[in-house]
Coordinates of N, CA and C in Angstrom, one line a residue:
X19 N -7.7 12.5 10.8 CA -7.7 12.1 9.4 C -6.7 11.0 9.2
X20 N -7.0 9.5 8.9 CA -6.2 9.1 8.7 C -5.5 9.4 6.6
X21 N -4.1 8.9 7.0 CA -3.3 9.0 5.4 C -3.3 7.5 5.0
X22 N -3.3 7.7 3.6 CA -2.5 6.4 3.3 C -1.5 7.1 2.3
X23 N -0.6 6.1 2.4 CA 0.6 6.3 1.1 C 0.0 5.4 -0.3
X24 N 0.4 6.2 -1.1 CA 0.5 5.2 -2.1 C 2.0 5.2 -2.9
X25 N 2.3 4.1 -3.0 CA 3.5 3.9 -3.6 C 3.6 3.5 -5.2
X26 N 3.6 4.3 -6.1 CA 2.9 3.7 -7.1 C 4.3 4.5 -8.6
X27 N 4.7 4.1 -9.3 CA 5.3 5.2 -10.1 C 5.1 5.5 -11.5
X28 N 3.8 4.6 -11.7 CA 3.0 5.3 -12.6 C 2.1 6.7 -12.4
X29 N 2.4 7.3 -13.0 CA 1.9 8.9 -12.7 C 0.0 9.0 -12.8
X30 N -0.8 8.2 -13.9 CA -1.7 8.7 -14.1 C -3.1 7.3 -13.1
X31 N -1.8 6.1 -12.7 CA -2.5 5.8 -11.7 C -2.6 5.9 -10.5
X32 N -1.5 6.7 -10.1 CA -1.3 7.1 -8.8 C -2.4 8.5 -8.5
X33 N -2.8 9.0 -10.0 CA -3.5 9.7 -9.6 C -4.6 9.6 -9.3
X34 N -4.8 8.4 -10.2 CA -6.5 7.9 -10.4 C -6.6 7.6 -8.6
X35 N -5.8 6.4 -8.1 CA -5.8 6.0 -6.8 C -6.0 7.3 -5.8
X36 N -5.3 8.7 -5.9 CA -5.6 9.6 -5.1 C -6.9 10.1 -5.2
X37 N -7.1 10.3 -6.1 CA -8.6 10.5 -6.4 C -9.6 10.0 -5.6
X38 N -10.0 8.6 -6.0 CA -10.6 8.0 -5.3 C -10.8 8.1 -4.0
X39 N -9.3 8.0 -3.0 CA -9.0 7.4 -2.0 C -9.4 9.2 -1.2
X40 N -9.6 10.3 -2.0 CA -9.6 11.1 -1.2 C -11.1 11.9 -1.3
X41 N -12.1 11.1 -2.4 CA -13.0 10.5 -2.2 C -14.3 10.4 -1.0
X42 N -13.0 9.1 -1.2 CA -13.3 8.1 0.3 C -13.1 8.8 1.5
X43 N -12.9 9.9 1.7 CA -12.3 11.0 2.8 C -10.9 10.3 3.6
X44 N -9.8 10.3 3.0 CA -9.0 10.0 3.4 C -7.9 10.9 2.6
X45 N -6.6 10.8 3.4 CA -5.6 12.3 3.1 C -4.9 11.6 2.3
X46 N -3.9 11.6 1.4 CA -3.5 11.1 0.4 C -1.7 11.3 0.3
X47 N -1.1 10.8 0.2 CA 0.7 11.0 0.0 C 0.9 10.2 -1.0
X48 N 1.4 10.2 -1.9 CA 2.2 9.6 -3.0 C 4.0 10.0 -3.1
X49 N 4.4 8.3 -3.1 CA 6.1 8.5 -3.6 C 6.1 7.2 -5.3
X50 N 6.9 7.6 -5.9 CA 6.6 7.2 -7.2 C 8.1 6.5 -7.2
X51 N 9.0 6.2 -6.2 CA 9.7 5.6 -6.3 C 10.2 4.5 -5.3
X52 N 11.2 3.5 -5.4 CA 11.1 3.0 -4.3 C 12.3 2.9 -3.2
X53 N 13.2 4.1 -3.5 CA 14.3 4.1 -2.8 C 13.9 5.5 -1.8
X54 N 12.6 6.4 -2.3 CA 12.4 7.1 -0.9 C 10.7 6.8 -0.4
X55 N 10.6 5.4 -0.3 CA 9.6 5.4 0.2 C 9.7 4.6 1.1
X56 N 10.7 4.1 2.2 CA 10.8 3.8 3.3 C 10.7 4.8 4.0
X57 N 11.6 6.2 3.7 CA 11.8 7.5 5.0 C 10.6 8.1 4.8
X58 N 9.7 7.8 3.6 CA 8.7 9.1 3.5 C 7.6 7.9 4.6
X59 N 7.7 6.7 4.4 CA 7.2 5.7 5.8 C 7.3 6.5 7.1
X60 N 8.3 5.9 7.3 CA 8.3 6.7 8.6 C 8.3 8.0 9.1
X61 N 8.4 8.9 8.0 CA 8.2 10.6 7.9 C 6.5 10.7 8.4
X62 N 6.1 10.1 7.7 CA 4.4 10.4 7.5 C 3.5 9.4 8.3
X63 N 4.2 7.9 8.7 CA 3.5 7.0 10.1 C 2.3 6.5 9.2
X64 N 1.8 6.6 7.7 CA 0.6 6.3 7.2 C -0.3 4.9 7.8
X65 N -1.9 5.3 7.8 CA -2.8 4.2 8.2 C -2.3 3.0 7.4
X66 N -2.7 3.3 6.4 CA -2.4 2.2 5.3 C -1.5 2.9 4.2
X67 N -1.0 1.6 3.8 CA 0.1 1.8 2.1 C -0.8 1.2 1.3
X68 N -0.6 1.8 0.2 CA -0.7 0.5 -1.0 C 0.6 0.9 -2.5
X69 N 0.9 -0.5 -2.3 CA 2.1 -0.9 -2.7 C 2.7 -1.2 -3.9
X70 N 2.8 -0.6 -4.7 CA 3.0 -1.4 -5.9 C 4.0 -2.1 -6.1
X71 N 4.4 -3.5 -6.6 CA 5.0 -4.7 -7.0 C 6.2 -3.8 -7.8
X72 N 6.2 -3.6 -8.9 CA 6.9 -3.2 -9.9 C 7.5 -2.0 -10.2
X73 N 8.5 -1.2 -9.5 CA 8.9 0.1 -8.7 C 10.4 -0.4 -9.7
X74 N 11.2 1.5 -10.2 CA 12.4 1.2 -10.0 C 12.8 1.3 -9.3
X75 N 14.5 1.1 -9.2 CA 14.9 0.8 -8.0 C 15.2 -0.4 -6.7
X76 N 13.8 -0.3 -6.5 CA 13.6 -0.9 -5.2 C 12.2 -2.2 -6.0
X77 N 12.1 -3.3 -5.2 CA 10.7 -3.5 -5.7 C 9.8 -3.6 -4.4
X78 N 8.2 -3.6 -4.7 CA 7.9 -3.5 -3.9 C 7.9 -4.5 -2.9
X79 N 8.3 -5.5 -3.4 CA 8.2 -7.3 -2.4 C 9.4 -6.9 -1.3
X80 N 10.7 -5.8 -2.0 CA 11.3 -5.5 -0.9 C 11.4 -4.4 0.0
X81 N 10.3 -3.5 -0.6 CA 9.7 -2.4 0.1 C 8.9 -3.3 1.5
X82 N 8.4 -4.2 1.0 CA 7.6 -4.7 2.1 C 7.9 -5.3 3.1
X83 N 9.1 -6.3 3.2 CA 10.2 -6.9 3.7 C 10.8 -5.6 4.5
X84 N 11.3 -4.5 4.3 CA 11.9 -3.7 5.0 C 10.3 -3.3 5.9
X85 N 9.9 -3.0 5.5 CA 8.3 -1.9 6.1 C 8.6 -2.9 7.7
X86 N 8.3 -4.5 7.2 CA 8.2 -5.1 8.4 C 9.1 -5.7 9.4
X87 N 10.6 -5.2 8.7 CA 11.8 -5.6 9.7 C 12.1 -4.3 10.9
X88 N 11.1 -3.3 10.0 CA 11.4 -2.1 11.2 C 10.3 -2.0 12.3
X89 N 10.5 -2.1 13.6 CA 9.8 -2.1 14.7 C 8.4 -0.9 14.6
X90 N 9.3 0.6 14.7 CA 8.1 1.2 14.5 C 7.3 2.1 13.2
X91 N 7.4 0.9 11.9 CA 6.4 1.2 11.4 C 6.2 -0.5 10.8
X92 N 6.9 -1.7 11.6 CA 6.4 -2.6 11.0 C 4.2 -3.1 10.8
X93 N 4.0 -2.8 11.6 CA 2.3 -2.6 11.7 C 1.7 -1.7 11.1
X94 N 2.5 -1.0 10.0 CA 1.2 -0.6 8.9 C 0.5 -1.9 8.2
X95 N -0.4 -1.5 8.0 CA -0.9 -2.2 7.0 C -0.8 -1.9 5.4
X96 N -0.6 -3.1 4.7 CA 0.4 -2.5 3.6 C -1.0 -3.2 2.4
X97 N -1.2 -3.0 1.3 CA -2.1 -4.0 0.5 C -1.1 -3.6 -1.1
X98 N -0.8 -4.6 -1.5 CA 0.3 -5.0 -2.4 C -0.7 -4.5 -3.8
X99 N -0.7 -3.9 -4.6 CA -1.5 -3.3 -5.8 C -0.7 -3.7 -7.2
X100 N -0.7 -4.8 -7.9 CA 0.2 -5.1 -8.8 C -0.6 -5.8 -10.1
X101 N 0.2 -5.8 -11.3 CA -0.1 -6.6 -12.3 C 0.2 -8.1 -12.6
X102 N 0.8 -8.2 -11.2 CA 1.3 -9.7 -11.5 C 0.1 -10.4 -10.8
X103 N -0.5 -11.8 -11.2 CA -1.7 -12.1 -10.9 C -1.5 -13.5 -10.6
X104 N 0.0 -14.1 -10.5 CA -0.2 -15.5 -11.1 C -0.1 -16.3 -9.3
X105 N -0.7 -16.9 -9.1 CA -0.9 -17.7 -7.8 C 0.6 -17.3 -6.9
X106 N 1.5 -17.8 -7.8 CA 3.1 -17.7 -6.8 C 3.3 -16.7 -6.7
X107 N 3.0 -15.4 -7.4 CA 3.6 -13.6 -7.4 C 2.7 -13.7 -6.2
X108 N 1.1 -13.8 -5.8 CA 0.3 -14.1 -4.9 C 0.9 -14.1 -3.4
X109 N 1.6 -15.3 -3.4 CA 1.9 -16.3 -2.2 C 3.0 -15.6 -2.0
X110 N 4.1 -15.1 -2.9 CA 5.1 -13.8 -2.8 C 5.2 -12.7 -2.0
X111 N 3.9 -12.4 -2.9 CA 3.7 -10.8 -2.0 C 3.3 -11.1 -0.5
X112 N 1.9 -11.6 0.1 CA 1.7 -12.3 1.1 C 2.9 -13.0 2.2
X113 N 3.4 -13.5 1.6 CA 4.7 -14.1 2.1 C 5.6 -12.8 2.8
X114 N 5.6 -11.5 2.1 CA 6.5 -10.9 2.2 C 6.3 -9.9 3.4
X115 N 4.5 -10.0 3.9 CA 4.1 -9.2 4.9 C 3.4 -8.7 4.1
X116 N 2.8 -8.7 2.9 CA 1.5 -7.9 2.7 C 0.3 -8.1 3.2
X117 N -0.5 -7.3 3.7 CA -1.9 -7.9 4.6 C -3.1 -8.0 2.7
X118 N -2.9 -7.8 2.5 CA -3.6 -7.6 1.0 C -3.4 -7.8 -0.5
X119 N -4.1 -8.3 -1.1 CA -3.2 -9.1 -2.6 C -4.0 -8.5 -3.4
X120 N -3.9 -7.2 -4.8 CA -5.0 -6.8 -5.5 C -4.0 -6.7 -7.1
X121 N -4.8 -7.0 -7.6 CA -4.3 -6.9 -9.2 C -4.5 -6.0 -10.3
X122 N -4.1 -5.9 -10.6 CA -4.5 -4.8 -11.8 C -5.5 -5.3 -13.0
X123 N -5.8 -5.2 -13.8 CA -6.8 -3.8 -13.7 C -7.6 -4.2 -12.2
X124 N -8.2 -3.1 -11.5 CA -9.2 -2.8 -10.1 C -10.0 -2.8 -10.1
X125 N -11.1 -2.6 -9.7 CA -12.3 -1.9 -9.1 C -11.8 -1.1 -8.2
X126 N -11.7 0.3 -8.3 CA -11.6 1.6 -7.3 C -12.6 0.9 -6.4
X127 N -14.0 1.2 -6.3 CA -14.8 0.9 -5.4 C -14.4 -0.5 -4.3
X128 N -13.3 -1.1 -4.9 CA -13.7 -2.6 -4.2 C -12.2 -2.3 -3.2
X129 N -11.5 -1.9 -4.2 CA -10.2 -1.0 -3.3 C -10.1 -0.3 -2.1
X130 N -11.5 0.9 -2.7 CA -11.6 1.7 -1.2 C -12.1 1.0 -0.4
X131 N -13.0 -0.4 -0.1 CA -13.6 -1.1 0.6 C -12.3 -1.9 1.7
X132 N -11.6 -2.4 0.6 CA -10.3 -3.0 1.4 C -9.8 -2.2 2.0
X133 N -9.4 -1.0 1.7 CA -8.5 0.0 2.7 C -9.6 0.7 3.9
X134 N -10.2 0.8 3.8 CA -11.5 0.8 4.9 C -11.6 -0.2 5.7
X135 N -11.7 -1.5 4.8 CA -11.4 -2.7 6.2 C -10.6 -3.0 7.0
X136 N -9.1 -2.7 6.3 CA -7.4 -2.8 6.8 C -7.4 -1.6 8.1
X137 N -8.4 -0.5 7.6 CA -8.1 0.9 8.2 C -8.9 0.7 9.6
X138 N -9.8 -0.1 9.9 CA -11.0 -0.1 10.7 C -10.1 -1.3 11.7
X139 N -9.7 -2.5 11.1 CA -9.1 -3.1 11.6 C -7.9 -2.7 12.6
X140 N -7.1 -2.1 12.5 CA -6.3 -0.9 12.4 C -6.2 0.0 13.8
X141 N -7.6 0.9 13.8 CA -8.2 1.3 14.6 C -9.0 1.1 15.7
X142 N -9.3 0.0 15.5 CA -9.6 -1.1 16.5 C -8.7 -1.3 17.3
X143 N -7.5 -2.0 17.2 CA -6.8 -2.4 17.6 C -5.9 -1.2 18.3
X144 N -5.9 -0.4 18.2 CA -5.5 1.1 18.4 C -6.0 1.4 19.9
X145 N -7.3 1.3 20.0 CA -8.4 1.9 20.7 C -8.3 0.9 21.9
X146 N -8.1 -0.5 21.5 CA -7.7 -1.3 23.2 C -6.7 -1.3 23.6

């Protein structure tokens, strides 16, 4: 079974996203903040993250920066989930190591498509 995390600290979209994503048959973890969602990283090894931008604490652009300064969990795949939409928040998040740029409001359906692709990609690369 693969997991993904979601990092999200809105409560009723973090639900919606679990929802979906478990759905999609996949196991589900949520941390709603961003100062324990490095250890719960590496506690839990998830296929994929998805990340939100706008966390207290911590933000996600530097959630992501850390994800990929650590050796063994730099190769998650992370897809950045935010309401910032403007070309340079874009090139930001990407910049930072996100494999994925998605904006708010979603498409659930187009979501689970991306974390399916990140996840297959992933798995692949696993398997040689």
């Amino acid at each position: 079974m693969s997991l993904v995390m979601i990092i999200e600290d809105e409560e009723s979209l973090a639900m919606l996203l679990s929802y979906n994503l478990e759905k999609g048959g996949y196991e589900v973890a949520t941390v709603s903040n961003g100062l324990n969602a490095l250890s719960e990283i590496e506690r839990l090894m998830p296929s994929v993250i998805l990340l939100d931008w706008m966390l207290p604490e911590i933000s996600g652009v530097e959630i992501c920066k850390l994800v990929r300064s650590k050796p063994d969990i730099k190769n998650i795949p992370i897809i950045m989930l935010t309401a910032k939409s403007q070309e340079e928040d874009k090139i930001k998040g990407l910049g930072a190591g996100a494999d994925d740029y998605v904006t708010k409001p979603f498409s659930p359906s187009e979501l689970l498509a991306r974390v399916d692709s990140l996840y297959r990609r992933v798995a692949l690369a696993q398997s040689h």
